[in-house]
Short mmCIF file of the C-alpha atoms (twelve columns), coordinates in Angstrom:
data_MODEL
# 
_entry.id   MODEL 
# 
loop_
_atom_site.group_PDB 
_atom_site.id 
_atom_site.type_symbol 
_atom_site.label_atom_id 
_atom_site.label_alt_id 
_atom_site.label_comp_id 
_atom_site.label_asym_id 
_atom_site.label_seq_id 
_atom_site.Cartn_x 
_atom_site.Cartn_y 
_atom_site.Cartn_z 
_atom_site.pdbx_PDB_model_num 
ATOM 1   C CA . GLY A 1   -29.179 -37.167 -208.043 1 
ATOM 2   C CA . VAL A 2   -28.240 -40.683 -206.649 1 
ATOM 3   C CA . TYR A 3   -29.595 -42.981 -203.991 1 
ATOM 4   C CA . ILE A 4   -27.033 -44.967 -201.980 1 
ATOM 5   C CA . TYR A 5   -28.013 -47.626 -199.209 1 
ATOM 6   C CA . SER A 6   -25.524 -49.580 -197.177 1 
ATOM 7   C CA . ASP A 7   -27.099 -52.010 -194.500 1 
ATOM 8   C CA . LEU A 8   -25.107 -52.709 -191.359 1 
ATOM 9   C CA . GLU A 9   -27.139 -55.842 -190.549 1 
ATOM 10  C CA . LYS A 10  -26.213 -57.209 -193.828 1 
ATOM 11  C CA . GLY A 11  -22.480 -56.483 -193.340 1 
ATOM 12  C CA . VAL A 12  -22.106 -53.714 -195.206 1 
ATOM 13  C CA . ASN A 13  -20.104 -51.045 -193.148 1 
ATOM 14  C CA . ALA A 14  -19.218 -48.417 -195.554 1 
ATOM 15  C CA . ASP A 15  -19.271 -44.677 -196.248 1 
ATOM 16  C CA . GLY A 16  -21.851 -43.131 -198.765 1 
ATOM 17  C CA . ILE A 17  -19.489 -40.835 -200.653 1 
ATOM 18  C CA . ASP A 18  -15.849 -40.150 -199.970 1 
ATOM 19  C CA . ILE A 19  -14.279 -37.028 -201.398 1 
ATOM 20  C CA . CYS A 20  -10.502 -37.663 -201.284 1 
ATOM 21  C CA . SER A 21  -7.908  -34.819 -201.873 1 
ATOM 22  C CA . SER A 22  -10.108 -33.531 -204.595 1 
ATOM 23  C CA . LYS A 23  -11.290 -29.962 -205.784 1 
ATOM 24  C CA . ASN A 24  -14.292 -28.451 -207.660 1 
ATOM 25  C CA . VAL A 25  -16.691 -31.054 -206.396 1 
ATOM 26  C CA . THR A 26  -20.565 -30.749 -206.349 1 
ATOM 27  C CA . ILE A 27  -22.917 -33.457 -204.625 1 
ATOM 28  C CA . SER A 28  -26.587 -32.459 -204.957 1 
ATOM 29  C CA . ASP A 29  -30.010 -33.855 -205.120 1 
ATOM 30  C CA . SER A 30  -29.191 -37.269 -203.387 1 
ATOM 31  C CA . VAL A 31  -30.610 -39.710 -200.905 1 
ATOM 32  C CA . ILE A 32  -27.830 -41.392 -199.043 1 
ATOM 33  C CA . ILE A 33  -28.486 -43.931 -196.005 1 
ATOM 34  C CA . THR A 34  -25.458 -45.516 -194.509 1 
ATOM 35  C CA . ALA A 35  -24.145 -47.567 -191.963 1 
ATOM 36  C CA . ASP A 36  -21.088 -45.291 -191.677 1 
ATOM 37  C CA . ASP A 37  -20.597 -41.501 -192.615 1 
ATOM 38  C CA . SER A 38  -22.950 -40.510 -195.427 1 
ATOM 39  C CA . ILE A 39  -20.547 -37.743 -197.126 1 
ATOM 40  C CA . VAL A 40  -17.034 -37.570 -196.127 1 
ATOM 41  C CA . VAL A 41  -14.324 -34.912 -197.023 1 
ATOM 42  C CA . LYS A 42  -10.703 -36.058 -196.320 1 
ATOM 43  C CA . THR A 43  -7.064  -35.990 -197.439 1 
ATOM 44  C CA . PRO A 44  -5.645  -39.655 -197.040 1 
ATOM 45  C CA . LEU A 45  -2.002  -40.277 -197.498 1 
ATOM 46  C CA . VAL A 46  -1.307  -42.834 -200.237 1 
ATOM 47  C CA . LYS A 47  1.055   -45.490 -199.397 1 
ATOM 48  C CA . GLY A 48  4.462   -44.557 -200.577 1 
ATOM 49  C CA . MET A 49  3.847   -40.946 -200.696 1 
ATOM 50  C CA . GLN A 50  5.063   -38.201 -198.393 1 
ATOM 51  C CA . LYS A 51  2.109   -35.632 -198.791 1 
ATOM 52  C CA . THR A 52  -1.333  -35.247 -200.489 1 
ATOM 53  C CA . ASN A 53  -3.211  -32.885 -202.405 1 
ATOM 54  C CA . PRO A 54  -5.578  -30.734 -200.487 1 
ATOM 55  C CA . ALA A 55  -9.404  -30.901 -200.646 1 
ATOM 56  C CA . GLU A 56  -11.016 -27.637 -201.755 1 
ATOM 57  C CA . ASN A 57  -14.085 -25.976 -203.417 1 
ATOM 58  C CA . ILE A 58  -16.552 -28.629 -202.343 1 
ATOM 59  C CA . VAL A 59  -20.288 -28.026 -202.162 1 
ATOM 60  C CA . VAL A 60  -22.876 -30.423 -200.931 1 
ATOM 61  C CA . THR A 61  -26.405 -29.420 -201.244 1 
ATOM 62  C CA . ASN A 62  -30.122 -30.570 -201.435 1 
ATOM 63  C CA . CYS A 63  -29.458 -33.810 -199.761 1 
ATOM 64  C CA . ILE A 64  -31.391 -36.216 -197.549 1 
ATOM 65  C CA . LEU A 65  -29.135 -38.131 -195.344 1 
ATOM 66  C CA . SER A 66  -29.190 -40.927 -192.597 1 
ATOM 67  C CA . SER A 67  -26.099 -42.446 -190.801 1 
ATOM 68  C CA . SER A 68  -24.909 -44.697 -188.070 1 
ATOM 69  C CA . SER A 69  -21.937 -42.116 -187.739 1 
ATOM 70  C CA . THR A 70  -21.808 -38.423 -189.098 1 
ATOM 71  C CA . PRO A 71  -23.914 -37.669 -192.138 1 
ATOM 72  C CA . LEU A 72  -21.823 -34.578 -193.086 1 
ATOM 73  C CA . MET A 73  -18.201 -35.201 -192.042 1 
ATOM 74  C CA . ILE A 74  -14.743 -33.828 -192.570 1 
ATOM 75  C CA . GLY A 75  -11.771 -36.062 -191.366 1 
ATOM 76  C CA . THR A 76  -10.324 -38.275 -189.617 1 
ATOM 77  C CA . GLU A 77  -7.719  -38.718 -192.319 1 
ATOM 78  C CA . THR A 78  -6.294  -35.097 -192.642 1 
ATOM 79  C CA . TYR A 79  -2.730  -35.314 -193.810 1 
ATOM 80  C CA . GLY A 80  -3.566  -32.412 -196.438 1 
ATOM 81  C CA . ASP A 81  -5.475  -29.077 -196.102 1 
ATOM 82  C CA . ILE A 82  -9.292  -28.943 -196.359 1 
ATOM 83  C CA . ARG A 83  -10.748 -25.732 -197.348 1 
ATOM 84  C CA . HIS A 84  -13.684 -23.763 -199.050 1 
ATOM 85  C CA . VAL A 85  -16.602 -26.350 -198.279 1 
ATOM 86  C CA . ILE A 86  -20.222 -25.732 -198.253 1 
ATOM 87  C CA . PHE A 87  -23.032 -28.100 -196.610 1 
ATOM 88  C CA . SER A 88  -26.415 -26.708 -197.123 1 
ATOM 89  C CA . ASN A 89  -30.010 -27.338 -197.571 1 
ATOM 90  C CA . CYS A 90  -29.883 -30.869 -196.094 1 
ATOM 91  C CA . THR A 91  -32.242 -33.183 -194.097 1 
ATOM 92  C CA . ILE A 92  -30.727 -35.268 -191.622 1 
ATOM 93  C CA . ARG A 93  -32.909 -37.983 -189.910 1 
ATOM 94  C CA . ASN A 94  -32.105 -41.111 -187.835 1 
ATOM 95  C CA . SER A 95  -28.392 -40.223 -187.268 1 
ATOM 96  C CA . ASN A 96  -25.852 -40.752 -184.406 1 
ATOM 97  C CA . LYS A 97  -24.945 -37.037 -185.067 1 
ATOM 98  C CA . GLY A 98  -25.537 -34.284 -187.425 1 
ATOM 99  C CA . PHE A 99  -22.084 -33.089 -188.744 1 
ATOM 100 C CA . GLY A 100 -18.542 -33.165 -187.596 1 
ATOM 101 C CA . ILE A 101 -14.901 -32.079 -188.061 1 
ATOM 102 C CA . ASN A 102 -11.948 -34.474 -186.747 1 
ATOM 103 C CA . VAL A 103 -8.496  -33.433 -187.636 1 
ATOM 104 C CA . GLN A 104 -5.936  -35.786 -186.390 1 
ATOM 105 C CA . ASP A 105 -2.985  -35.746 -189.048 1 
ATOM 106 C CA . GLY A 106 -1.806  -31.979 -189.029 1 
ATOM 107 C CA . ALA A 107 -4.056  -30.682 -191.792 1 
ATOM 108 C CA . THR A 108 -5.811  -27.044 -191.558 1 
ATOM 109 C CA . VAL A 109 -9.567  -27.095 -191.913 1 
ATOM 110 C CA . SER A 110 -10.556 -23.753 -192.882 1 
ATOM 111 C CA . ASN A 111 -13.591 -21.746 -194.425 1 
ATOM 112 C CA . VAL A 112 -16.354 -24.345 -193.782 1 
ATOM 113 C CA . ILE A 113 -20.169 -23.531 -193.896 1 
ATOM 114 C CA . PHE A 114 -22.944 -25.799 -192.559 1 
ATOM 115 C CA . LYS A 115 -25.998 -24.182 -193.381 1 
ATOM 116 C CA . ASN A 116 -30.021 -24.559 -193.739 1 
ATOM 117 C CA . LEU A 117 -29.957 -27.995 -191.913 1 
ATOM 118 C CA . THR A 118 -32.719 -29.873 -189.992 1 
ATOM 119 C CA . ILE A 119 -31.435 -32.512 -187.975 1 
ATOM 120 C CA . GLU A 120 -32.815 -35.309 -185.882 1 
ATOM 121 C CA . THR A 121 -30.611 -37.790 -183.969 1 
ATOM 122 C CA . GLY A 122 -30.832 -41.048 -182.345 1 
ATOM 123 C CA . ARG A 123 -28.023 -43.195 -180.652 1 
ATOM 124 C CA . ARG A 124 -26.671 -46.189 -182.468 1 
ATOM 125 C CA . HIS A 125 -24.452 -48.795 -181.253 1 
ATOM 126 C CA . TRP A 126 -22.055 -47.715 -178.613 1 
ATOM 127 C CA . ASN A 127 -18.878 -48.173 -180.838 1 
ATOM 128 C CA . TRP A 128 -19.984 -45.470 -183.329 1 
ATOM 129 C CA . TRP A 129 -18.457 -42.041 -183.046 1 
ATOM 130 C CA . GLY A 130 -21.083 -39.810 -181.587 1 
ATOM 131 C CA . SER A 131 -23.800 -39.582 -179.024 1 
ATOM 132 C CA . ALA A 132 -26.681 -38.268 -181.010 1 
ATOM 133 C CA . GLU A 133 -25.517 -34.835 -180.796 1 
ATOM 134 C CA . LEU A 134 -25.617 -31.767 -183.152 1 
ATOM 135 C CA . CYS A 135 -21.971 -31.809 -183.854 1 
ATOM 136 C CA . LYS A 136 -18.409 -32.768 -182.713 1 
ATOM 137 C CA . PHE A 137 -15.350 -30.567 -183.738 1 
ATOM 138 C CA . VAL A 138 -12.191 -32.141 -182.297 1 
ATOM 139 C CA . LEU A 139 -8.472  -31.250 -182.806 1 
ATOM 140 C CA . SER A 140 -5.857  -33.986 -181.736 1 
ATOM 141 C CA . ARG A 141 -2.873  -36.022 -182.785 1 
ATOM 142 C CA . ARG A 142 -3.349  -39.533 -184.173 1 
ATOM 143 C CA . GLN A 143 0.069   -40.647 -182.872 1 
ATOM 144 C CA . GLU A 144 2.524   -38.596 -180.615 1 
ATOM 145 C CA . SER A 145 4.446   -38.076 -183.761 1 
ATOM 146 C CA . SER A 146 1.724   -36.651 -185.712 1 
ATOM 147 C CA . ARG A 147 1.500   -32.995 -186.408 1 
ATOM 148 C CA . LEU A 148 -0.979  -30.686 -184.940 1 
ATOM 149 C CA . GLY A 149 -3.407  -29.137 -187.223 1 
ATOM 150 C CA . GLN A 150 -5.881  -26.505 -187.069 1 
ATOM 151 C CA . ILE A 151 -9.723  -25.806 -187.204 1 
ATOM 152 C CA . LYS A 152 -10.666 -22.400 -188.195 1 
ATOM 153 C CA . ASP A 153 -13.177 -20.011 -189.911 1 
ATOM 154 C CA . ILE A 154 -16.205 -22.358 -189.499 1 
ATOM 155 C CA . VAL A 155 -19.800 -20.988 -189.624 1 
ATOM 156 C CA . VAL A 156 -22.890 -22.794 -188.443 1 
ATOM 157 C CA . ASP A 157 -26.053 -21.057 -189.683 1 
ATOM 158 C CA . THR A 158 -29.744 -21.698 -189.515 1 
ATOM 159 C CA . VAL A 159 -30.247 -25.073 -188.020 1 
ATOM 160 C CA . ILE A 160 -33.139 -26.800 -186.210 1 
ATOM 161 C CA . ALA A 161 -32.048 -29.701 -184.414 1 
ATOM 162 C CA . HIS A 162 -33.920 -32.413 -182.161 1 
ATOM 163 C CA . ILE A 163 -31.041 -33.931 -180.528 1 
ATOM 164 C CA . ARG A 164 -30.003 -36.382 -177.396 1 
ATOM 165 C CA . GLY A 165 -26.447 -35.781 -176.722 1 
ATOM 166 C CA . THR A 166 -24.044 -33.496 -175.769 1 
ATOM 167 C CA . SER A 167 -22.216 -31.266 -178.534 1 
ATOM 168 C CA . VAL A 168 -18.415 -30.692 -178.248 1 
ATOM 169 C CA . LEU A 169 -16.249 -28.087 -180.082 1 
ATOM 170 C CA . LYS A 170 -12.836 -28.637 -178.548 1 
ATOM 171 C CA . GLY A 171 -9.426  -27.282 -179.286 1 
ATOM 172 C CA . LEU A 172 -6.167  -27.927 -177.240 1 
ATOM 173 C CA . PRO A 173 -4.570  -25.287 -174.907 1 
ATOM 174 C CA . ASP A 174 -1.658  -24.778 -177.440 1 
ATOM 175 C CA . GLN A 175 -3.837  -24.924 -180.444 1 
ATOM 176 C CA . CYS A 176 -7.304  -23.280 -180.009 1 
ATOM 177 C CA . LEU A 177 -9.982  -23.571 -182.550 1 
ATOM 178 C CA . GLU A 178 -10.270 -20.060 -184.168 1 
ATOM 179 C CA . ASN A 179 -13.247 -17.739 -185.387 1 
ATOM 180 C CA . ILE A 180 -16.071 -20.015 -184.888 1 
ATOM 181 C CA . ARG A 181 -19.921 -18.668 -185.394 1 
ATOM 182 C CA . PHE A 182 -23.079 -20.279 -184.666 1 
ATOM 183 C CA . SER A 183 -25.962 -18.192 -186.069 1 
ATOM 184 C CA . ASN A 184 -29.806 -18.872 -185.892 1 
ATOM 185 C CA . VAL A 185 -29.574 -22.283 -184.073 1 
ATOM 186 C CA . GLN A 186 -32.691 -23.806 -182.474 1 
ATOM 187 C CA . LEU A 187 -31.688 -26.734 -180.363 1 
ATOM 188 C CA . TYR A 188 -34.280 -29.231 -178.757 1 
ATOM 189 C CA . MET A 189 -32.747 -31.666 -176.090 1 
ATOM 190 C CA . LEU A 190 -34.690 -34.979 -176.246 1 
ATOM 191 C CA . PRO A 191 -34.185 -37.620 -173.644 1 
ATOM 192 C CA . GLU A 192 -31.451 -40.123 -174.534 1 
ATOM 193 C CA . ASP A 193 -32.687 -43.318 -176.353 1 
ATOM 194 C CA . ALA A 194 -29.951 -45.805 -175.049 1 
ATOM 195 C CA . PRO A 195 -29.192 -47.247 -171.655 1 
ATOM 196 C CA . ASP A 196 -25.725 -45.642 -171.228 1 
ATOM 197 C CA . LYS A 197 -26.467 -42.009 -170.387 1 
ATOM 198 C CA . ARG A 198 -23.951 -39.552 -171.876 1 
ATOM 199 C CA . SER A 199 -25.575 -36.114 -172.274 1 
ATOM 200 C CA . SER A 200 -24.897 -33.268 -169.728 1 
ATOM 201 C CA . ASN A 201 -24.493 -29.813 -171.261 1 
ATOM 202 C CA . ALA A 202 -26.204 -28.983 -174.477 1 
ATOM 203 C CA . ILE A 203 -22.935 -27.607 -176.175 1 
ATOM 204 C CA . CYS A 204 -19.639 -27.443 -174.749 1 
ATOM 205 C CA . PHE A 205 -17.191 -24.834 -176.487 1 
ATOM 206 C CA . GLU A 206 -13.463 -25.448 -175.094 1 
ATOM 207 C CA . ASN A 207 -10.112 -23.862 -176.119 1 
ATOM 208 C CA . ILE A 208 -11.400 -21.527 -178.859 1 
ATOM 209 C CA . ARG A 209 -10.126 -17.954 -179.899 1 
ATOM 210 C CA . GLY A 210 -12.882 -16.040 -181.566 1 
ATOM 211 C CA . LEU A 211 -16.289 -17.542 -180.645 1 
ATOM 212 C CA . LYS A 212 -19.768 -15.693 -181.717 1 
ATOM 213 C CA . ILE A 213 -23.114 -17.131 -180.904 1 
ATOM 214 C CA . LEU A 214 -25.736 -15.134 -182.361 1 
ATOM 215 C CA . ASP A 215 -29.655 -15.885 -182.013 1 
ATOM 216 C CA . MET A 216 -29.430 -19.324 -180.419 1 
ATOM 217 C CA . SER A 217 -31.989 -21.269 -178.340 1 
ATOM 218 C CA . VAL A 218 -31.789 -24.312 -176.134 1 
ATOM 219 C CA . VAL A 219 -35.348 -25.831 -175.301 1 
ATOM 220 C CA . TRP A 220 -35.180 -29.131 -172.913 1 
ATOM 221 C CA . ASP A 221 -37.741 -31.805 -172.917 1 
ATOM 222 C CA . GLU A 222 -39.984 -31.269 -169.665 1 
ATOM 223 C CA . LYS A 223 -42.003 -34.405 -169.794 1 
ATOM 224 C CA . ARG A 224 -38.814 -36.941 -169.639 1 
ATOM 225 C CA . PRO A 225 -35.783 -34.911 -168.211 1 
ATOM 226 C CA . GLU A 226 -32.477 -36.944 -168.073 1 
ATOM 227 C CA . PRO A 227 -31.076 -36.667 -164.592 1 
ATOM 228 C CA . GLY A 228 -27.502 -35.825 -166.019 1 
ATOM 229 C CA . TRP A 229 -28.624 -32.719 -167.913 1 
ATOM 230 C CA . LYS A 230 -26.692 -29.462 -166.715 1 
ATOM 231 C CA . SER A 231 -26.054 -26.287 -168.497 1 
ATOM 232 C CA . ALA A 232 -27.264 -24.903 -172.034 1 
ATOM 233 C CA . LEU A 233 -23.890 -23.454 -172.890 1 
ATOM 234 C CA . PHE A 234 -20.368 -24.409 -171.398 1 
ATOM 235 C CA . LEU A 235 -17.628 -22.035 -172.304 1 
ATOM 236 C CA . ARG A 236 -14.092 -22.920 -171.087 1 
ATOM 237 C CA . ASN A 237 -10.737 -21.511 -171.943 1 
ATOM 238 C CA . ILE A 238 -12.431 -19.117 -174.401 1 
ATOM 239 C CA . ASN A 239 -10.597 -15.930 -175.743 1 
ATOM 240 C CA . ASP A 240 -12.643 -13.100 -177.511 1 
ATOM 241 C CA . PHE A 241 -16.386 -14.083 -177.451 1 
ATOM 242 C CA . GLU A 242 -19.836 -12.815 -177.963 1 
ATOM 243 C CA . ILE A 243 -23.114 -14.135 -176.961 1 
ATOM 244 C CA . ARG A 244 -26.134 -12.175 -178.497 1 
ATOM 245 C CA . SER A 245 -29.773 -13.014 -178.580 1 
ATOM 246 C CA . PHE A 246 -29.286 -16.437 -176.685 1 
ATOM 247 C CA . ALA A 247 -32.525 -17.904 -175.014 1 
ATOM 248 C CA . GLY A 248 -32.519 -20.890 -172.546 1 
ATOM 249 C CA . ARG A 249 -32.290 -22.430 -169.139 1 
ATOM 250 C CA . GLN A 250 -30.476 -25.011 -167.067 1 
ATOM 251 C CA . GLY A 251 -31.564 -28.558 -168.057 1 
ATOM 252 C CA . LEU A 252 -33.227 -29.475 -164.944 1 
ATOM 253 C CA . LYS A 253 -35.796 -27.348 -163.239 1 
ATOM 254 C CA . GLY A 254 -34.654 -26.622 -159.802 1 
ATOM 255 C CA . SER A 255 -31.009 -27.507 -160.150 1 
ATOM 256 C CA . SER A 256 -28.547 -24.931 -159.476 1 
ATOM 257 C CA . ASP A 257 -26.743 -25.175 -162.790 1 
ATOM 258 C CA . PRO A 258 -26.705 -22.069 -164.681 1 
ATOM 259 C CA . ALA A 259 -28.116 -21.587 -168.145 1 
ATOM 260 C CA . ILE A 260 -24.452 -20.287 -169.023 1 
ATOM 261 C CA . LEU A 261 -21.556 -21.490 -167.493 1 
ATOM 262 C CA . LEU A 262 -18.012 -19.808 -167.885 1 
ATOM 263 C CA . GLU A 263 -14.868 -21.112 -166.793 1 
ATOM 264 C CA . GLY A 264 -11.366 -19.449 -167.665 1 
ATOM 265 C CA . VAL A 265 -12.578 -17.043 -170.349 1 
ATOM 266 C CA . GLN A 266 -11.725 -13.577 -171.185 1 
ATOM 267 C CA . ASP A 267 -12.528 -10.602 -173.426 1 
ATOM 268 C CA . GLY A 268 -16.158 -11.651 -173.717 1 
ATOM 269 C CA . LEU A 269 -19.734 -9.879  -173.961 1 
ATOM 270 C CA . ILE A 270 -23.042 -11.493 -173.349 1 
ATOM 271 C CA . THR A 271 -26.086 -9.109  -174.046 1 
ATOM 272 C CA . GLY A 272 -29.400 -9.059  -175.350 1 
ATOM 273 C CA . SER A 273 -30.173 -12.546 -174.134 1 
ATOM 274 C CA . LYS A 274 -33.225 -14.250 -172.274 1 
ATOM 275 C CA . ALA A 275 -33.625 -16.598 -169.473 1 
ATOM 276 C CA . HIS A 276 -36.535 -19.028 -170.240 1 
ATOM 277 C CA . LYS A 277 -38.997 -19.730 -167.351 1 
ATOM 278 C CA . ASP A 278 -37.522 -21.782 -164.384 1 
ATOM 279 C CA . CYS A 279 -34.293 -20.565 -165.028 1 
ATOM 280 C CA . THR A 280 -32.424 -20.768 -161.801 1 
ATOM 281 C CA . VAL A 281 -29.006 -19.116 -162.575 1 
ATOM 282 C CA . PHE A 282 -28.670 -17.362 -165.769 1 
ATOM 283 C CA . ILE A 283 -24.854 -16.924 -165.711 1 
ATOM 284 C CA . HIS A 284 -22.323 -18.395 -163.543 1 
ATOM 285 C CA . LEU A 285 -18.704 -17.744 -163.397 1 
ATOM 286 C CA . LYS A 286 -16.531 -20.884 -162.180 1 
ATOM 287 C CA . GLY A 287 -13.072 -20.369 -160.763 1 
ATOM 288 C CA . SER A 288 -10.803 -17.194 -160.587 1 
ATOM 289 C CA . GLU A 289 -9.390  -16.978 -164.106 1 
ATOM 290 C CA . ASN A 290 -12.197 -15.002 -165.902 1 
ATOM 291 C CA . ILE A 291 -10.975 -11.522 -167.333 1 
ATOM 292 C CA . ASP A 292 -12.585 -8.604  -168.918 1 
ATOM 293 C CA . LEU A 293 -16.207 -9.511  -169.438 1 
ATOM 294 C CA . THR A 294 -19.116 -7.279  -170.077 1 
ATOM 295 C CA . ILE A 295 -22.427 -8.229  -169.580 1 
ATOM 296 C CA . GLY A 296 -25.871 -6.457  -169.579 1 
ATOM 297 C CA . ASN A 297 -29.201 -5.709  -171.258 1 
ATOM 298 C CA . ASN A 298 -30.179 -9.225  -170.806 1 
ATOM 299 C CA . ILE A 299 -33.837 -10.157 -169.946 1 
ATOM 300 C CA . VAL A 300 -33.830 -12.231 -166.629 1 
ATOM 301 C CA . ALA A 301 -37.159 -11.816 -165.244 1 
ATOM 302 C CA . ASN A 302 -37.559 -15.551 -165.282 1 
ATOM 303 C CA . ALA A 303 -34.166 -16.231 -163.531 1 
ATOM 304 C CA . GLY A 304 -33.780 -16.600 -159.909 1 
ATOM 305 C CA . LYS A 305 -30.551 -14.874 -160.423 1 
ATOM 306 C CA . GLU A 306 -28.689 -12.968 -163.157 1 
ATOM 307 C CA . ILE A 307 -25.590 -13.978 -162.381 1 
ATOM 308 C CA . THR A 308 -23.292 -15.443 -159.855 1 
ATOM 309 C CA . PHE A 309 -19.526 -15.686 -158.724 1 
ATOM 310 C CA . GLU A 310 -17.414 -18.654 -157.301 1 
ATOM 311 C CA . THR A 311 -14.660 -16.322 -156.428 1 
ATOM 312 C CA . LYS A 312 -14.180 -12.570 -155.577 1 
ATOM 313 C CA . GLU A 313 -11.713 -12.483 -158.629 1 
ATOM 314 C CA . SER A 314 -14.265 -13.266 -161.014 1 
ATOM 315 C CA . ARG A 315 -16.697 -10.874 -159.698 1 
ATOM 316 C CA . LYS A 316 -14.064 -8.118  -160.308 1 
ATOM 317 C CA . SER A 317 -13.682 -9.222  -163.907 1 
ATOM 318 C CA . VAL A 318 -17.097 -8.326  -164.767 1 
ATOM 319 C CA . LYS A 319 -18.436 -5.046  -166.069 1 
ATOM 320 C CA . LEU A 320 -22.257 -5.211  -165.451 1 
ATOM 321 C CA . TYR A 321 -24.281 -2.311  -167.368 1 
ATOM 322 C CA . ARG A 322 -27.824 -1.362  -168.348 1 
ATOM 323 C CA . SER A 323 -28.343 0.853   -171.355 1 
# 
């Protein structure tokens, strides 16, 4: 094991460990407290070279991490592919985010597992990448001339997180994230600890093909609610999804926001899920571009309404069933 400490107040703004274009790497049994990312996997382009080697076969496990940015990070330098990465059995405390993937330089990031994590976040200075959320997956181009990469085949499994910001997993309309799975995740939304309020929904999923949410709960702080809180789950432009064994409600008691907000989704299933007490609307379909949805066998006694529709077209897209 190793202990790494960088102090921003003393002018040390540095990552803990950078794994650059490497393979067959194991990091374990370490304590890493940093002003920037704690452990980063990336594939930078060396000056004078046209391409770089991939980063692959990487295991990070049994670590205690704290970061002003992202404790477990992939990117942003992604000129070569990153694959077969496991982050597991880590405790993350006093960090600006839990974990993240940021692809800007055309690489494919695939076959990544985040598993067995306990996370507590708190907002740091405004210029750090993060808002005290669980995670952020972003696909973009660093420059207009940059290639567009991919993020696919990602698993988030067995996580308990006390967070203060909105998590975002976002692809692009012409390059969706693919095969994203969340399983056994408990989220506790806490009030923000910074004057500039940023949180709204607990998690936003956008531009994804193949999304599965299995056994997830979202619990909102009732004593100190934030006025900007909205839905627990927001799905926009999602193709082929399943939500099973989800439990939650909207962020603010008495608000008209639904627990689950759907917009522009298709080929989806929501079943075996439960509305928490004081849920106003469990599921709401926004807009008219929702297609081929199956919804049923949910426990909605605590909800004012099980499902509402903004348009007649969305109503026609849903098959409701009871077994």
